[in-house]
PDB file of C-alpha atoms in Angstrom:
ATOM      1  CA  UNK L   1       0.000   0.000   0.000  1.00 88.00           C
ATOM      2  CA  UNK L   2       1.263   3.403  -0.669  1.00 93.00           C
ATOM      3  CA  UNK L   3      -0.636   6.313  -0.138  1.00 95.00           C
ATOM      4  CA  UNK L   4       0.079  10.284   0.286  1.00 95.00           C
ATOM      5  CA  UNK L   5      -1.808  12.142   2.236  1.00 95.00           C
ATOM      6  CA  UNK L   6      -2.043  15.478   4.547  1.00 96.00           C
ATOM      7  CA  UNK L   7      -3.613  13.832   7.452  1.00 97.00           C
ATOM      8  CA  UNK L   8      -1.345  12.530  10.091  1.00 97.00           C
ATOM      9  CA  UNK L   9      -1.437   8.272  10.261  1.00 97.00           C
ATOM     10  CA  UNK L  10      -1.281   5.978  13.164  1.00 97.00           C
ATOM     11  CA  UNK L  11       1.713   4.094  13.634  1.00 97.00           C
ATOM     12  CA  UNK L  12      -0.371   1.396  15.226  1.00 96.00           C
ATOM     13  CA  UNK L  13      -2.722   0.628  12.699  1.00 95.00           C
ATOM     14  CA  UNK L  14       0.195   0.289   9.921  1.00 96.00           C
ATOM     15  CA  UNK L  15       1.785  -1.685  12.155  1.00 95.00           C
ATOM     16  CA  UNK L  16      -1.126  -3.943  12.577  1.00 95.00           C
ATOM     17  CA  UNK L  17      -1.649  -3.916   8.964  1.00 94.00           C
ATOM     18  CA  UNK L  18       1.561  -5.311   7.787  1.00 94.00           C
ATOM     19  CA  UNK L  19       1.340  -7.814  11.272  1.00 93.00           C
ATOM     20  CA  UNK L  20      -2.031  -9.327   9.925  1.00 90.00           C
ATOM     21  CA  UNK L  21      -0.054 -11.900   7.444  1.00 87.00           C
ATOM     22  CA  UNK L  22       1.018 -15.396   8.194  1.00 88.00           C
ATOM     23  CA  UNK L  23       3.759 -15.260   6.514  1.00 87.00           C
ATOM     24  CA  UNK L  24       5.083 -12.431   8.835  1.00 88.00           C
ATOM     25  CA  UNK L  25       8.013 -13.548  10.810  1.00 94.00           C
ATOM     26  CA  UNK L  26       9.907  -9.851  10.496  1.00 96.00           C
ATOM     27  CA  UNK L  27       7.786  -6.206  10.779  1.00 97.00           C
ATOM     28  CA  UNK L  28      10.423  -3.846   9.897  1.00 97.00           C
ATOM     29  CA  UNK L  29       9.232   0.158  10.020  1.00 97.00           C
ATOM     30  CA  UNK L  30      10.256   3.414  10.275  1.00 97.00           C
ATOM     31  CA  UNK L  31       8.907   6.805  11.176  1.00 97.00           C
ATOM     32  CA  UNK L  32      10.388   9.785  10.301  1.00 95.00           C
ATOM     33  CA  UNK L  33       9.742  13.294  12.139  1.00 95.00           C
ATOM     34  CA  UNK L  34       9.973  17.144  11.590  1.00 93.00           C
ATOM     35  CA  UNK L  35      13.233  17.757  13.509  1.00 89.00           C
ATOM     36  CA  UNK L  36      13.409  21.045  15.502  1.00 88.00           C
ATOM     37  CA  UNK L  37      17.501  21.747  14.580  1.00 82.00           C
ATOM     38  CA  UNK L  38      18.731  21.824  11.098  1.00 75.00           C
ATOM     39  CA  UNK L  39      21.889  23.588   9.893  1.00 72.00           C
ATOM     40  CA  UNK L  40      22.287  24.747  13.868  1.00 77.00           C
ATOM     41  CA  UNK L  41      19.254  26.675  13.184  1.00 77.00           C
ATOM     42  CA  UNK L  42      15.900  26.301  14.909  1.00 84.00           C
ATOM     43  CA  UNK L  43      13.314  24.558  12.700  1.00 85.00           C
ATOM     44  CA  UNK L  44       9.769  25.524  13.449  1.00 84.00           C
ATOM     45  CA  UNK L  45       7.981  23.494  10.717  1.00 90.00           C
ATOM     46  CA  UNK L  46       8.123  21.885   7.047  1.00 91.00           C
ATOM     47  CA  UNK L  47       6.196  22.593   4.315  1.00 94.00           C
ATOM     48  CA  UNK L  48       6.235  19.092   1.305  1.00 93.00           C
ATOM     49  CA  UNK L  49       4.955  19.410  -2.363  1.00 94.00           C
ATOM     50  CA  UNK L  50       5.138  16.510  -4.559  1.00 94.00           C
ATOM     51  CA  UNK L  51       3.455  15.926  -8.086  1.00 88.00           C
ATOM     52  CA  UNK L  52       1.060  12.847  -7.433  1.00 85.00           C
ATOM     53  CA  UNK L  53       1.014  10.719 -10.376  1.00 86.00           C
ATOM     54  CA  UNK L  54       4.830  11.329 -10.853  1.00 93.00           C
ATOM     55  CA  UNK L  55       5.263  10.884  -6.959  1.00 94.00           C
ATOM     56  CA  UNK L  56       3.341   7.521  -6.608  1.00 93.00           C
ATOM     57  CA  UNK L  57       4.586   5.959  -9.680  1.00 95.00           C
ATOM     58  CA  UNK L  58       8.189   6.329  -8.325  1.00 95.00           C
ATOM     59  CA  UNK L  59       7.283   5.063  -5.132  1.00 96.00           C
ATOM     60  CA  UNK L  60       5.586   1.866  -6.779  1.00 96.00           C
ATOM     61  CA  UNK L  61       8.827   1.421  -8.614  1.00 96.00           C
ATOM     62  CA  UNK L  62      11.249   1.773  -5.464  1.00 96.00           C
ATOM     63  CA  UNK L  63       8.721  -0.846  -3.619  1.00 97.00           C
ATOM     64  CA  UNK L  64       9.031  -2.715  -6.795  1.00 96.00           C
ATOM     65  CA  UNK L  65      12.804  -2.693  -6.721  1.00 96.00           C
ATOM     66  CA  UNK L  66      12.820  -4.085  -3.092  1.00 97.00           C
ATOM     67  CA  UNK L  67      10.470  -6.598  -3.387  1.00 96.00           C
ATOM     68  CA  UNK L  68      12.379  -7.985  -6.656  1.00 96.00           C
ATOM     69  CA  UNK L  69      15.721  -7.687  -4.590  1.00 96.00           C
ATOM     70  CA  UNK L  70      14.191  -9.301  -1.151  1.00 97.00           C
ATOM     71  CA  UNK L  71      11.308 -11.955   0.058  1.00 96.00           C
ATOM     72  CA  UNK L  72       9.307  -9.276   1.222  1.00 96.00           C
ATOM     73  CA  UNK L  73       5.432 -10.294   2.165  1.00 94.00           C
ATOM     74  CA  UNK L  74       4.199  -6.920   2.328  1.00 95.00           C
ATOM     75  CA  UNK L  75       5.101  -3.252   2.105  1.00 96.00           C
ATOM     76  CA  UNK L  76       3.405  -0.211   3.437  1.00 96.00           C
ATOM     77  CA  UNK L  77       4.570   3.626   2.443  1.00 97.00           C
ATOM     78  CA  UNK L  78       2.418   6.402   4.033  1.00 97.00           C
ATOM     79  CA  UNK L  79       4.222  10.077   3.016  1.00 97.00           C
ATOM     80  CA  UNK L  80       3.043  12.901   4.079  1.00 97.00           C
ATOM     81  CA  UNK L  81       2.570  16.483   2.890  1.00 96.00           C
ATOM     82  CA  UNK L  82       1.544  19.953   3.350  1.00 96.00           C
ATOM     83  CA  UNK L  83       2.734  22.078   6.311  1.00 95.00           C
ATOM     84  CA  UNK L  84       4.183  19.987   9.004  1.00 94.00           C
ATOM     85  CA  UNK L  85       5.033  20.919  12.499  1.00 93.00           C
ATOM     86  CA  UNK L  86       8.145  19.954  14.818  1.00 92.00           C
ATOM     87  CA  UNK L  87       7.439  16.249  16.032  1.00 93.00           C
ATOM     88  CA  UNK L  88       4.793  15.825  13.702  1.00 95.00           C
ATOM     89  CA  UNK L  89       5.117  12.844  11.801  1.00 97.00           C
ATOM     90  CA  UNK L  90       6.349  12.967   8.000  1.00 96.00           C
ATOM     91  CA  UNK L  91       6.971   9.147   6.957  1.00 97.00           C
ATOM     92  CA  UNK L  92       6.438   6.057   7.193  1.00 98.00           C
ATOM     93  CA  UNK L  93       7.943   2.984   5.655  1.00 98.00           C
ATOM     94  CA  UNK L  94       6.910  -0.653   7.043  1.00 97.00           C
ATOM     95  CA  UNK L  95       7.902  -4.356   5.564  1.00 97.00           C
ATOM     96  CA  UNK L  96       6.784  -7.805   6.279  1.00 96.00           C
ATOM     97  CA  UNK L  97       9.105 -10.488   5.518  1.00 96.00           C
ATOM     98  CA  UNK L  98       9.662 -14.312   6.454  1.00 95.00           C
ATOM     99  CA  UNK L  99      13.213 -13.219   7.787  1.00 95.00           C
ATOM    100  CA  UNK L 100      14.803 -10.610   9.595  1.00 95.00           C
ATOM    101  CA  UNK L 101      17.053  -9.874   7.308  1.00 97.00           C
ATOM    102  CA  UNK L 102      14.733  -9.165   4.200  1.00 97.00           C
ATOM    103  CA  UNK L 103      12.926  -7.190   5.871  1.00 97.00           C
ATOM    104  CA  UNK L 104      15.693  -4.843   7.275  1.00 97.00           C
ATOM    105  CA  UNK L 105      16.936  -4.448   3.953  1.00 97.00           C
ATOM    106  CA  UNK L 106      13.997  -3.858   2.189  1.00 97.00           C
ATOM    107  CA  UNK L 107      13.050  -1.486   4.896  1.00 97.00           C
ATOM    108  CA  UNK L 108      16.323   0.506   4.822  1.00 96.00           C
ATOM    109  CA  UNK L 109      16.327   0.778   0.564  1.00 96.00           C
ATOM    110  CA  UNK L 110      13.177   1.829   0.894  1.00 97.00           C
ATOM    111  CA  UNK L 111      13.823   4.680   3.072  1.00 95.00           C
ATOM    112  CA  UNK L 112      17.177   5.542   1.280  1.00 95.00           C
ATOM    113  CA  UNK L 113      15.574   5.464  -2.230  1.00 95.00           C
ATOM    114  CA  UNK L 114      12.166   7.853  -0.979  1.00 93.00           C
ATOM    115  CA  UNK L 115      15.366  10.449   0.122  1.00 91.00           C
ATOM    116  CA  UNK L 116      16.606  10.502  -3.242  1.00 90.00           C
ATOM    117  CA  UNK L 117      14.447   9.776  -6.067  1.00 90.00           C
ATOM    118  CA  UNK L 118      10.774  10.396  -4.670  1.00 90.00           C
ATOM    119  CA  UNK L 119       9.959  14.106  -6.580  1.00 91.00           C
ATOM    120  CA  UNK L 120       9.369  15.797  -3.294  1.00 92.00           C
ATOM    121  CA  UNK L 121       9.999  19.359  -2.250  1.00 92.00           C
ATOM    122  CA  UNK L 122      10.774  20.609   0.783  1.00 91.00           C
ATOM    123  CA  UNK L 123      10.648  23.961   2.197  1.00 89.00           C
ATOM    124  CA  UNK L 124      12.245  24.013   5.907  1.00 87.00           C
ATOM    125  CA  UNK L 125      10.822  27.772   8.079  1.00 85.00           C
ATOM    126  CA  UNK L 126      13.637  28.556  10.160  1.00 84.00           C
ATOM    127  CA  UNK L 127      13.661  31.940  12.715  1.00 79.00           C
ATOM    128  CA  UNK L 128      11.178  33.535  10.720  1.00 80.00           C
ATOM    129  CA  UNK L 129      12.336  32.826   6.911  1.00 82.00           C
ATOM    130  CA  UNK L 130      11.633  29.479   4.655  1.00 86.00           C
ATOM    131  CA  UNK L 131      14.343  27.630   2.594  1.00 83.00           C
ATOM    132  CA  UNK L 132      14.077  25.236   0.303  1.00 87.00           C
ATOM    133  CA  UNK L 133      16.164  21.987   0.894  1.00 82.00           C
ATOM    134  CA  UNK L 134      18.575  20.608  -1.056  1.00 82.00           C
ATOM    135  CA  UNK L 135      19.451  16.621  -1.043  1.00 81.00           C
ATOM    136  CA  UNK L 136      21.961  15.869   1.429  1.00 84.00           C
ATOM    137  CA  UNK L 137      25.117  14.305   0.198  1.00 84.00           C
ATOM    138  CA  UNK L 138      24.641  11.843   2.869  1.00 83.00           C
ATOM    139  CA  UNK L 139      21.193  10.430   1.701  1.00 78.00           C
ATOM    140  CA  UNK L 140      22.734  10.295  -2.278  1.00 82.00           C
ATOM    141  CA  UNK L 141      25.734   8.124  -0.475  1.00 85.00           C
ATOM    142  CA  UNK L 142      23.235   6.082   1.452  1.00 82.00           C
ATOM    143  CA  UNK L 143      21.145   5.399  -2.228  1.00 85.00           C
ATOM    144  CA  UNK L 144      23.833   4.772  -3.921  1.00 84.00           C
ATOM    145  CA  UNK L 145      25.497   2.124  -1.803  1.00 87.00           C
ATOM    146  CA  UNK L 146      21.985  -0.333  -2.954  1.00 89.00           C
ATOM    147  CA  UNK L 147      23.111   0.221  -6.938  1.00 87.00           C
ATOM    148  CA  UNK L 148      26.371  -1.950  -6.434  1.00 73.00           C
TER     149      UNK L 148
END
């Protein structure tokens, strides 16, 4: 399932989502959250834009990618957008798998590849001003490590 959205998600019921498969030996997620530092400046909120048919069909490739790569049983992307506050939640990315070790991996390309290829747009307000962000070297590093 993959599915962008404005409203804020509940970790539970994703997490009960992927758990309600027998084949389910691994649940591997991740949630990430406005940060309130960034740049050693305080961050008081997040605004994301995406293009939605561009957007989803690049997520339903990266899924496809790590389900090709890894036994996954299920995978579950829930990205949000719009303006975000600090601690609100932004992301999440869950996998089922048989074994530990698919689903960690399928988990943590899935995560690395939304950084870098997903066509979103984020604008970061800081003391008063907005700036858009730029890709981090460290997430293109990250991606790029999974094309070896």
């Amino acid at each position: 399932m993959i599915k962008i959205q404005q409203e804020d998600f509940n970790v539970g019921q994703q997490y009960t989502r992927l758990a309600n498969n027998p084949e389910a030996g691994a649940i591997v997620f991740f949630v990430g959250c406005v940060r309130d530092m960034n740049q050693d400046e305080s961050v008081s909120g997040l605004f994301l834009e995406h293009y939605p048919d561009m957007t989803e069909k690049v997520i339903e490739q990266i899924v496809s990618q790590a389900q090709e790569r890894w036994h996954l049983s299920d995978v579950n992307v829930v990205h949000r957008v719009g303006q975000l506050e600090v601690n609100e939640q932004i992301v999440f990315v869950g996998v089922s798998a048989a074994h530990r070790n698919d689903a960690f991996a399928g988990a943590e390309f899935i995560m690395d590849k939304l950084k870098t290829a997903a066509p979103f747009w984020k604008k970061e307000n800081r003391q008063g001003k907005s700036y858009w962000l730029e890709q981090r070297q460290s997430d293109v590093q990250a991606a790029n490590k999974w094309d070896v």
